[in-house]
Structure formats: structure tokens, C-alpha cells
């Protein structure tokens, strides 16, 4: 029987079988790694996406047999460590994803390997700390502590201590921590009884903001800009009563039990808001993707998870749906000039199109050059001592495009990706988040 080349049918994604004890069986995992790695060796389409594939292909090419059977199994784990679950191989390159009979889901195989490693107690203390974004944010956001943390971040001696203690690369960008976090700046009770704006398509005209750890502790301006823009468009915005990390950093570590714990706090809160007519919006693409894709694949039978999946939006996706129904204000008072716009991987894989670019291009005298390449930041990858340099190499083509364009602004929906680009630019110019740009354009 011949196997056809590539898929003719629309890709489907199988749920993650993470409650099955076989999922954690290392022998079965290695068998599956061998099966998929061999397919990748014969295909090699993904050689330029990240460092996972070059690590695999170089090891094969340098082995005595020049086939997978000549590769030391320890290299398999290096491949796993280089995968940051961006999903680009699955979503944009692979012709062998289900329903193709080869059933290749490279990112979820890497996730399974990470989960096996975590279950075996092999997760580093550094990685446990870096992925505890809400706990770190809560502690680092305490007044006085935030001052010390930010001072350490900007001090060479402090960074050397961080390098020694936590294996954080001294040149990696680390976020600032704010003691006046978003959830202190915005009244928790605000707009709780507000009336909705008119419905438009699936949007119901009132929004609950899931602030995210990053949007709460590290860049509270993001949430303030979002609120100003939505309310300028007559859409009332409130906060979610309480929230935990969406779980993406723990997912990237393979700590699926921690993802479940976070889900058990977040989903009931969000479902209760959805039932009361609120749509959910979050300002960080990875967090939206967690609710749109990863949680539904981990909990395929959970109706509440599905309800949140169908009610959560990227902010620009939400606004462009409303624009389609003539409900977006276009009373822009400032042009934005030339913008180099990096399209974050976790936004691209949401398959919603380039809503941010479409909206910013509505602003008069504004042009947006979209850069669809990985910035190399990828969660905590760029921060880790052993991966920082390769992360800068991965992001170099993006940095070069921005540098060459010398734009009025450069921007990414992923704020961490924006800072990764900043870290590579010779002039050190800071990024402007698309929400900040849109607020500037409105002059509000
Ligand atoms: S998910 Fe992303 S990082 Fe992982 S192997 Fe695929 S392209 Fe590379
Ligand atoms: S993930 Fe798919 S497209 Fe990428 S190298 Fe493997 S088989 Fe080829």
C-alpha cells in the first residue's frame, strides 16, 4: 500500500492522552520518538524553524550510520529541551498531521516527553521558579521587594548572582515588576453591572479582562490601554474576580498537574462570567491560546472548558469582528507612520488572520510591515543560560528586518517577543505594543 504525500483533508488535532498511564511510560515514549524522528529525518521541512530540528538532523548526519539508529538517545532529550511548544511546525509546515495516517504531532510529542521528564522528578529548580509566574509576580510585586528585584535586574553584580543561583543568562531581558499592578490600578468592582454595547457577530458587547500574570505584574499599561480602547468603543470592561496563571509556563515544563490546578481556579470564574453575558479578552497571545487550544485538548469532555474556548478573544480579533459590523470607531486623530510588526507564533497558530495589522492599517498615513518569524523569546527559553545565545540567533532575522526598516515604531502582540527584539537591536529602541499604538492613534 502506498502512503500519500501530505494531507488533502483539513488538519485535526487529537486530544492529549495525558491521563493514560502509558503516556508516562518511557519505553513507549522512546518508541514514538523514534517513529516520528525518522519521519522528520526523511522530510526535513522544519530545519529552519527552531533549534530542535537542527539538533536532531545534525546528530543524524554526524552519526556512524547517518540514520536515526546511530544517534545516542541522550540527543533525543536535547531535542525535547529545544522545543518551546510554539506549534509552528504543526500548524504551518507538517503535511503528516492527522488525519494523515502517519499521525505526526511533533509539539504534542515533545510535550509528552517533557511530562515524562517532569514525572520522573528531573525538572530543574530554576525551571520550577521561572514557570511560577503568578507566585513570582506576587512576591516581586510587593512594594520594596519590587524595587530590589528591579535593581538586581539592572545591576551587573545582581545579574551575576542570578546567573550563579538561577542559571539566568546575564544578557537576557528580564521583565520589570510593578507594585502598583493592574489589579490594584483598576477597581475589581468596576463595571460589574454595566450594560452591554450592541452585539456584533459572536461578540456580546461587554468584556471581562483576564489580566494575565504578565499584564498584571510586569506591564500593567497593557490592560489600561486595552480598557481605554474598548471603552472608547462603548464596550464596558471589567476584571475577572480572581485569576491564576493561565498555565502555559507549566505546560511548557510538562507539569500537567499544575496546569489542571490553575484550570480548576480559572475556568469556574470565567464560565460564570460567560453565563452572565461577558466575553473574555486577554492581552497576551500565549494565554489566549491556552484557553482556546491547549486546555480543550487536555480536557476534551469538559463542557465548561469548551464554553470558555468559544468566548475568549484576542483583543484585535474582538475589535475587528466589531469593525465588520460597523461598530468600531475610526475617529483616529494621530497617524502612526511606518510600523514593523512582528506576528507572534502563538497568535499565528490561532488561525484568526492578521487582525492587528488590519486594524492598525485603518489608521490614516500608517503602514504596517508584518514579520512572520520567530523572535526566539518563547516563554522562558531566551532567559535560560544555556539557550539565550541560540534564542538571539533564532530571532536575528526579525531584528535585522526591524533594523533595516528603521521604522517609526516596532511592535509585537507578544510583549516578551517585543523585548527580545529590543535586546537584539543596536540602538536599544523600546517596542510599542499594538494596544499602546492604537490608543495613541485614537488620541485617548
Ligand atoms: S513546536 Fe516550535 S519549538 Fe517545538 S519543534 Fe515545533 S517549531 Fe520547534
Ligand atoms: S514535523 Fe512534519 S514537516 Fe516538520 S520535519 Fe517533521 S515530518 Fe517534516
mmCIF file with all atom_site columns, N, CA, C and O and ligand atoms in Angstrom, residues 13 46 48-54 79-93 105-108 110-111 114 345-346 374 378 381 394, ligand 1:
data_model
loop_
_atom_site.group_PDB
_atom_site.id
_atom_site.type_symbol
_atom_site.label_atom_id
_atom_site.label_alt_id
_atom_site.label_comp_id
_atom_site.label_asym_id
_atom_site.label_entity_id
_atom_site.label_seq_id
_atom_site.pdbx_PDB_ins_code
_atom_site.Cartn_x
_atom_site.Cartn_y
_atom_site.Cartn_z
_atom_site.occupancy
_atom_site.B_iso_or_equiv
_atom_site.pdbx_formal_charge
_atom_site.auth_seq_id
_atom_site.auth_comp_id
_atom_site.auth_asym_id
_atom_site.auth_atom_id
_atom_site.pdbx_PDB_model_num
ATOM   1   N  N   . UNK A 1 13  ? -6.754 17.855 15.366 1.00 0.00 ? 13  UNK A N   1
ATOM   2   C  CA  . UNK A 1 13  ? -5.776 17.594 16.423 1.00 0.00 ? 13  UNK A CA  1
ATOM   3   C  C   . UNK A 1 13  ? -6.397 16.651 17.441 1.00 0.00 ? 13  UNK A C   1
ATOM   4   O  O   . UNK A 1 13  ? -7.507 16.908 17.914 1.00 0.00 ? 13  UNK A O   1
ATOM   5   N  N   . UNK A 1 46  ? 11.221 21.255 8.421  1.00 0.00 ? 46  UNK A N   1
ATOM   6   C  CA  . UNK A 1 46  ? 11.246 22.188 9.560  1.00 0.00 ? 46  UNK A CA  1
ATOM   7   C  C   . UNK A 1 46  ? 12.653 22.606 9.975  1.00 0.00 ? 46  UNK A C   1
ATOM   8   O  O   . UNK A 1 46  ? 12.821 23.127 11.082 1.00 0.00 ? 46  UNK A O   1
ATOM   9   N  N   . UNK A 1 48  ? 14.507 25.023 9.623  1.00 0.00 ? 48  UNK A N   1
ATOM   10  C  CA  . UNK A 1 48  ? 14.855 26.411 9.999  1.00 0.00 ? 48  UNK A CA  1
ATOM   11  C  C   . UNK A 1 48  ? 13.918 27.013 11.044 1.00 0.00 ? 48  UNK A C   1
ATOM   12  O  O   . UNK A 1 48  ? 14.007 28.197 11.336 1.00 0.00 ? 48  UNK A O   1
ATOM   13  N  N   . UNK A 1 49  ? 13.008 26.220 11.617 1.00 0.00 ? 49  UNK A N   1
ATOM   14  C  CA  . UNK A 1 49  ? 12.004 26.826 12.494 1.00 0.00 ? 49  UNK A CA  1
ATOM   15  C  C   . UNK A 1 49  ? 12.524 27.147 13.891 1.00 0.00 ? 49  UNK A C   1
ATOM   16  O  O   . UNK A 1 49  ? 12.092 28.108 14.523 1.00 0.00 ? 49  UNK A O   1
ATOM   17  N  N   . UNK A 1 50  ? 13.366 26.272 14.415 1.00 0.00 ? 50  UNK A N   1
ATOM   18  C  CA  . UNK A 1 50  ? 13.804 26.413 15.809 1.00 0.00 ? 50  UNK A CA  1
ATOM   19  C  C   . UNK A 1 50  ? 15.093 25.617 15.929 1.00 0.00 ? 50  UNK A C   1
ATOM   20  O  O   . UNK A 1 50  ? 15.642 25.202 14.927 1.00 0.00 ? 50  UNK A O   1
ATOM   21  N  N   . UNK A 1 51  ? 15.576 25.369 17.130 1.00 0.00 ? 51  UNK A N   1
ATOM   22  C  CA  . UNK A 1 51  ? 16.817 24.595 17.232 1.00 0.00 ? 51  UNK A CA  1
ATOM   23  C  C   . UNK A 1 51  ? 16.565 23.118 17.522 1.00 0.00 ? 51  UNK A C   1
ATOM   24  O  O   . UNK A 1 51  ? 17.517 22.345 17.596 1.00 0.00 ? 51  UNK A O   1
ATOM   25  N  N   . UNK A 1 52  ? 15.289 22.724 17.697 1.00 0.00 ? 52  UNK A N   1
ATOM   26  C  CA  . UNK A 1 52  ? 15.008 21.306 17.962 1.00 0.00 ? 52  UNK A CA  1
ATOM   27  C  C   . UNK A 1 52  ? 15.372 20.470 16.732 1.00 0.00 ? 52  UNK A C   1
ATOM   28  O  O   . UNK A 1 52  ? 16.065 19.451 16.834 1.00 0.00 ? 52  UNK A O   1
ATOM   29  N  N   . UNK A 1 53  ? 14.906 20.911 15.562 1.00 0.00 ? 53  UNK A N   1
ATOM   30  C  CA  . UNK A 1 53  ? 15.142 20.119 14.342 1.00 0.00 ? 53  UNK A CA  1
ATOM   31  C  C   . UNK A 1 53  ? 16.621 20.081 13.948 1.00 0.00 ? 53  UNK A C   1
ATOM   32  O  O   . UNK A 1 53  ? 17.145 18.998 13.663 1.00 0.00 ? 53  UNK A O   1
ATOM   33  N  N   . UNK A 1 54  ? 17.341 21.226 13.926 1.00 0.00 ? 54  UNK A N   1
ATOM   34  C  CA  . UNK A 1 54  ? 18.780 21.134 13.613 1.00 0.00 ? 54  UNK A CA  1
ATOM   35  C  C   . UNK A 1 54  ? 19.537 20.219 14.585 1.00 0.00 ? 54  UNK A C   1
ATOM   36  O  O   . UNK A 1 54  ? 20.451 19.513 14.188 1.00 0.00 ? 54  UNK A O   1
ATOM   37  N  N   . UNK A 1 79  ? 16.752 17.412 21.986 1.00 0.00 ? 79  UNK A N   1
ATOM   38  C  CA  . UNK A 1 79  ? 15.732 17.885 21.038 1.00 0.00 ? 79  UNK A CA  1
ATOM   39  C  C   . UNK A 1 79  ? 14.505 18.362 21.820 1.00 0.00 ? 79  UNK A C   1
ATOM   40  O  O   . UNK A 1 79  ? 13.961 19.445 21.571 1.00 0.00 ? 79  UNK A O   1
ATOM   41  N  N   . UNK A 1 80  ? 14.106 17.561 22.795 1.00 0.00 ? 80  UNK A N   1
ATOM   42  C  CA  . UNK A 1 80  ? 12.935 17.916 23.618 1.00 0.00 ? 80  UNK A CA  1
ATOM   43  C  C   . UNK A 1 80  ? 13.163 19.264 24.314 1.00 0.00 ? 80  UNK A C   1
ATOM   44  O  O   . UNK A 1 80  ? 12.282 20.122 24.338 1.00 0.00 ? 80  UNK A O   1
ATOM   45  N  N   . UNK A 1 81  ? 14.358 19.441 24.866 1.00 0.00 ? 81  UNK A N   1
ATOM   46  C  CA  . UNK A 1 81  ? 14.641 20.688 25.598 1.00 0.00 ? 81  UNK A CA  1
ATOM   47  C  C   . UNK A 1 81  ? 14.647 21.910 24.683 1.00 0.00 ? 81  UNK A C   1
ATOM   48  O  O   . UNK A 1 81  ? 14.395 23.027 25.132 1.00 0.00 ? 81  UNK A O   1
ATOM   49  N  N   . UNK A 1 82  ? 14.961 21.695 23.408 1.00 0.00 ? 82  UNK A N   1
ATOM   50  C  CA  . UNK A 1 82  ? 14.974 22.837 22.479 1.00 0.00 ? 82  UNK A CA  1
ATOM   51  C  C   . UNK A 1 82  ? 13.583 23.185 21.956 1.00 0.00 ? 82  UNK A C   1
ATOM   52  O  O   . UNK A 1 82  ? 13.422 24.196 21.264 1.00 0.00 ? 82  UNK A O   1
ATOM   53  N  N   . UNK A 1 83  ? 12.594 22.363 22.232 1.00 0.00 ? 83  UNK A N   1
ATOM   54  C  CA  . UNK A 1 83  ? 11.236 22.680 21.763 1.00 0.00 ? 83  UNK A CA  1
ATOM   55  C  C   . UNK A 1 83  ? 10.530 23.536 22.804 1.00 0.00 ? 83  UNK A C   1
ATOM   56  O  O   . UNK A 1 83  ? 10.433 23.151 23.968 1.00 0.00 ? 83  UNK A O   1
ATOM   57  N  N   . UNK A 1 84  ? 10.027 24.690 22.386 1.00 0.00 ? 84  UNK A N   1
ATOM   58  C  CA  . UNK A 1 84  ? 9.294  25.562 23.314 1.00 0.00 ? 84  UNK A CA  1
ATOM   59  C  C   . UNK A 1 84  ? 7.804  25.586 22.975 1.00 0.00 ? 84  UNK A C   1
ATOM   60  O  O   . UNK A 1 84  ? 7.093  26.526 23.328 1.00 0.00 ? 84  UNK A O   1
ATOM   61  N  N   . UNK A 1 85  ? 7.351  24.583 22.263 1.00 0.00 ? 85  UNK A N   1
ATOM   62  C  CA  . UNK A 1 85  ? 5.911  24.380 22.016 1.00 0.00 ? 85  UNK A CA  1
ATOM   63  C  C   . UNK A 1 85  ? 5.252  25.569 21.321 1.00 0.00 ? 85  UNK A C   1
ATOM   64  O  O   . UNK A 1 85  ? 4.129  25.957 21.669 1.00 0.00 ? 85  UNK A O   1
ATOM   65  N  N   . UNK A 1 86  ? 5.954  26.129 20.331 1.00 0.00 ? 86  UNK A N   1
ATOM   66  C  CA  . UNK A 1 86  ? 5.345  27.267 19.631 1.00 0.00 ? 86  UNK A CA  1
ATOM   67  C  C   . UNK A 1 86  ? 4.248  26.801 18.673 1.00 0.00 ? 86  UNK A C   1
ATOM   68  O  O   . UNK A 1 86  ? 3.410  27.585 18.246 1.00 0.00 ? 86  UNK A O   1
ATOM   69  N  N   . UNK A 1 87  ? 4.281  25.511 18.298 1.00 0.00 ? 87  UNK A N   1
ATOM   70  C  CA  . UNK A 1 87  ? 3.262  24.910 17.421 1.00 0.00 ? 87  UNK A CA  1
ATOM   71  C  C   . UNK A 1 87  ? 3.436  25.230 15.936 1.00 0.00 ? 87  UNK A C   1
ATOM   72  O  O   . UNK A 1 87  ? 2.605  24.830 15.122 1.00 0.00 ? 87  UNK A O   1
ATOM   73  N  N   . UNK A 1 88  ? 4.499  25.967 15.594 1.00 0.00 ? 88  UNK A N   1
ATOM   74  C  CA  . UNK A 1 88  ? 4.631  26.371 14.188 1.00 0.00 ? 88  UNK A CA  1
ATOM   75  C  C   . UNK A 1 88  ? 4.849  25.181 13.254 1.00 0.00 ? 88  UNK A C   1
ATOM   76  O  O   . UNK A 1 88  ? 4.370  25.185 12.126 1.00 0.00 ? 88  UNK A O   1
ATOM   77  N  N   . UNK A 1 89  ? 5.583  24.173 13.713 1.00 0.00 ? 89  UNK A N   1
ATOM   78  C  CA  . UNK A 1 89  ? 5.817  23.016 12.826 1.00 0.00 ? 89  UNK A CA  1
ATOM   79  C  C   . UNK A 1 89  ? 4.492  22.333 12.515 1.00 0.00 ? 89  UNK A C   1
ATOM   80  O  O   . UNK A 1 89  ? 4.226  21.967 11.367 1.00 0.00 ? 89  UNK A O   1
ATOM   81  N  N   . UNK A 1 90  ? 3.663  22.186 13.551 1.00 0.00 ? 90  UNK A N   1
ATOM   82  C  CA  . UNK A 1 90  ? 2.372  21.514 13.351 1.00 0.00 ? 90  UNK A CA  1
ATOM   83  C  C   . UNK A 1 90  ? 1.449  22.353 12.454 1.00 0.00 ? 90  UNK A C   1
ATOM   84  O  O   . UNK A 1 90  ? 0.833  21.854 11.514 1.00 0.00 ? 90  UNK A O   1
ATOM   85  N  N   . UNK A 1 91  ? 1.382  23.639 12.763 1.00 0.00 ? 91  UNK A N   1
ATOM   86  C  CA  . UNK A 1 91  ? 0.360  24.472 12.122 1.00 0.00 ? 91  UNK A CA  1
ATOM   87  C  C   . UNK A 1 91  ? 0.756  24.968 10.729 1.00 0.00 ? 91  UNK A C   1
ATOM   88  O  O   . UNK A 1 91  ? -0.114 25.235 9.914  1.00 0.00 ? 91  UNK A O   1
ATOM   89  N  N   . UNK A 1 92  ? 2.052  25.122 10.483 1.00 0.00 ? 92  UNK A N   1
ATOM   90  C  CA  . UNK A 1 92  ? 2.413  25.760 9.212  1.00 0.00 ? 92  UNK A CA  1
ATOM   91  C  C   . UNK A 1 92  ? 3.226  24.881 8.267  1.00 0.00 ? 92  UNK A C   1
ATOM   92  O  O   . UNK A 1 92  ? 3.352  25.210 7.089  1.00 0.00 ? 92  UNK A O   1
ATOM   93  N  N   . UNK A 1 93  ? 3.829  23.809 8.758  1.00 0.00 ? 93  UNK A N   1
ATOM   94  C  CA  . UNK A 1 93  ? 4.734  23.072 7.870  1.00 0.00 ? 93  UNK A CA  1
ATOM   95  C  C   . UNK A 1 93  ? 4.311  21.630 7.592  1.00 0.00 ? 93  UNK A C   1
ATOM   96  O  O   . UNK A 1 93  ? 4.496  21.135 6.492  1.00 0.00 ? 93  UNK A O   1
ATOM   97  N  N   . UNK A 1 105 ? 2.297  14.642 15.370 1.00 0.00 ? 105 UNK A N   1
ATOM   98  C  CA  . UNK A 1 105 ? 2.025  15.868 16.135 1.00 0.00 ? 105 UNK A CA  1
ATOM   99  C  C   . UNK A 1 105 ? 3.289  16.137 16.944 1.00 0.00 ? 105 UNK A C   1
ATOM   100 O  O   . UNK A 1 105 ? 3.396  15.731 18.106 1.00 0.00 ? 105 UNK A O   1
ATOM   101 N  N   . UNK A 1 106 ? 4.234  16.771 16.275 1.00 0.00 ? 106 UNK A N   1
ATOM   102 C  CA  . UNK A 1 106 ? 5.560  16.956 16.879 1.00 0.00 ? 106 UNK A CA  1
ATOM   103 C  C   . UNK A 1 106 ? 5.481  17.723 18.216 1.00 0.00 ? 106 UNK A C   1
ATOM   104 O  O   . UNK A 1 106 ? 6.041  17.275 19.214 1.00 0.00 ? 106 UNK A O   1
ATOM   105 N  N   . UNK A 1 107 ? 4.765  18.867 18.267 1.00 0.00 ? 107 UNK A N   1
ATOM   106 C  CA  . UNK A 1 107 ? 4.747  19.589 19.545 1.00 0.00 ? 107 UNK A CA  1
ATOM   107 C  C   . UNK A 1 107 ? 4.143  18.764 20.689 1.00 0.00 ? 107 UNK A C   1
ATOM   108 O  O   . UNK A 1 107 ? 4.656  18.781 21.803 1.00 0.00 ? 107 UNK A O   1
ATOM   109 N  N   . UNK A 1 108 ? 3.093  18.012 20.405 1.00 0.00 ? 108 UNK A N   1
ATOM   110 C  CA  . UNK A 1 108 ? 2.493  17.248 21.499 1.00 0.00 ? 108 UNK A CA  1
ATOM   111 C  C   . UNK A 1 108 ? 3.332  16.029 21.885 1.00 0.00 ? 108 UNK A C   1
ATOM   112 O  O   . UNK A 1 108 ? 3.265  15.569 23.027 1.00 0.00 ? 108 UNK A O   1
ATOM   113 N  N   . UNK A 1 110 ? 6.632  16.298 21.920 1.00 0.00 ? 110 UNK A N   1
ATOM   114 C  CA  . UNK A 1 110 ? 7.608  16.978 22.787 1.00 0.00 ? 110 UNK A CA  1
ATOM   115 C  C   . UNK A 1 110 ? 6.995  17.251 24.165 1.00 0.00 ? 110 UNK A C   1
ATOM   116 O  O   . UNK A 1 110 ? 7.651  17.104 25.193 1.00 0.00 ? 110 UNK A O   1
ATOM   117 N  N   . UNK A 1 111 ? 5.723  17.625 24.158 1.00 0.00 ? 111 UNK A N   1
ATOM   118 C  CA  . UNK A 1 111 ? 5.040  17.880 25.437 1.00 0.00 ? 111 UNK A CA  1
ATOM   119 C  C   . UNK A 1 111 ? 4.981  16.600 26.266 1.00 0.00 ? 111 UNK A C   1
ATOM   120 O  O   . UNK A 1 111 ? 5.203  16.615 27.477 1.00 0.00 ? 111 UNK A O   1
ATOM   121 N  N   . UNK A 1 114 ? 8.291  16.015 27.778 1.00 0.00 ? 114 UNK A N   1
ATOM   122 C  CA  . UNK A 1 114 ? 8.516  16.936 28.900 1.00 0.00 ? 114 UNK A CA  1
ATOM   123 C  C   . UNK A 1 114 ? 7.744  16.448 30.138 1.00 0.00 ? 114 UNK A C   1
ATOM   124 O  O   . UNK A 1 114 ? 8.224  16.537 31.268 1.00 0.00 ? 114 UNK A O   1
ATOM   125 N  N   . UNK A 1 345 ? 4.193  33.872 17.281 1.00 0.00 ? 345 UNK A N   1
ATOM   126 C  CA  . UNK A 1 345 ? 3.836  32.491 16.876 1.00 0.00 ? 345 UNK A CA  1
ATOM   127 C  C   . UNK A 1 345 ? 2.515  32.056 17.506 1.00 0.00 ? 345 UNK A C   1
ATOM   128 O  O   . UNK A 1 345 ? 1.670  31.461 16.833 1.00 0.00 ? 345 UNK A O   1
ATOM   129 N  N   . UNK A 1 346 ? 2.336  32.326 18.804 1.00 0.00 ? 346 UNK A N   1
ATOM   130 C  CA  . UNK A 1 346 ? 1.113  31.872 19.469 1.00 0.00 ? 346 UNK A CA  1
ATOM   131 C  C   . UNK A 1 346 ? -0.123 32.640 19.007 1.00 0.00 ? 346 UNK A C   1
ATOM   132 O  O   . UNK A 1 346 ? -1.247 32.269 19.335 1.00 0.00 ? 346 UNK A O   1
ATOM   133 N  N   . UNK A 1 374 ? 9.914  33.713 14.032 1.00 0.00 ? 374 UNK A N   1
ATOM   134 C  CA  . UNK A 1 374 ? 10.036 33.576 15.490 1.00 0.00 ? 374 UNK A CA  1
ATOM   135 C  C   . UNK A 1 374 ? 11.009 34.618 16.043 1.00 0.00 ? 374 UNK A C   1
ATOM   136 O  O   . UNK A 1 374 ? 12.077 34.839 15.474 1.00 0.00 ? 374 UNK A O   1
ATOM   137 N  N   . UNK A 1 378 ? 10.095 32.945 23.250 1.00 0.00 ? 378 UNK A N   1
ATOM   138 C  CA  . UNK A 1 378 ? 9.484  31.650 23.535 1.00 0.00 ? 378 UNK A CA  1
ATOM   139 C  C   . UNK A 1 378 ? 9.424  31.283 25.014 1.00 0.00 ? 378 UNK A C   1
ATOM   140 O  O   . UNK A 1 378 ? 10.111 30.363 25.480 1.00 0.00 ? 378 UNK A O   1
ATOM   141 N  N   . UNK A 1 381 ? 12.570 30.372 27.362 1.00 0.00 ? 381 UNK A N   1
ATOM   142 C  CA  . UNK A 1 381 ? 13.724 29.843 26.606 1.00 0.00 ? 381 UNK A CA  1
ATOM   143 C  C   . UNK A 1 381 ? 14.866 30.867 26.538 1.00 0.00 ? 381 UNK A C   1
ATOM   144 O  O   . UNK A 1 381 ? 16.024 30.539 26.812 1.00 0.00 ? 381 UNK A O   1
ATOM   145 N  N   . UNK A 1 394 ? 18.047 32.728 16.741 1.00 0.00 ? 394 UNK A N   1
ATOM   146 C  CA  . UNK A 1 394 ? 16.744 32.433 16.127 1.00 0.00 ? 394 UNK A CA  1
ATOM   147 C  C   . UNK A 1 394 ? 16.015 33.741 15.781 1.00 0.00 ? 394 UNK A C   1
ATOM   148 O  O   . UNK A 1 394 ? 15.387 33.873 14.735 1.00 0.00 ? 394 UNK A O   1
HETATM 149 S  S1  . LIG B 2 .   ? 6.682  23.361 18.381 1.00 0.00 ? 1   LIG B S1  1
HETATM 150 FE FE1 . LIG B 2 .   ? 8.001  25.082 17.761 1.00 0.00 ? 1   LIG B FE1 1
HETATM 151 S  S2  . LIG B 2 .   ? 9.836  24.852 19.015 1.00 0.00 ? 1   LIG B S2  1
HETATM 152 FE FE2 . LIG B 2 .   ? 8.751  22.864 19.069 1.00 0.00 ? 1   LIG B FE2 1
HETATM 153 S  S3  . LIG B 2 .   ? 9.659  21.681 17.442 1.00 0.00 ? 1   LIG B S3  1
HETATM 154 FE FE3 . LIG B 2 .   ? 7.855  22.703 16.571 1.00 0.00 ? 1   LIG B FE3 1
HETATM 155 S  S4  . LIG B 2 .   ? 8.661  24.618 15.653 1.00 0.00 ? 1   LIG B S4  1
HETATM 156 FE FE4 . LIG B 2 .   ? 10.229 23.821 17.076 1.00 0.00 ? 1   LIG B FE4 1
#
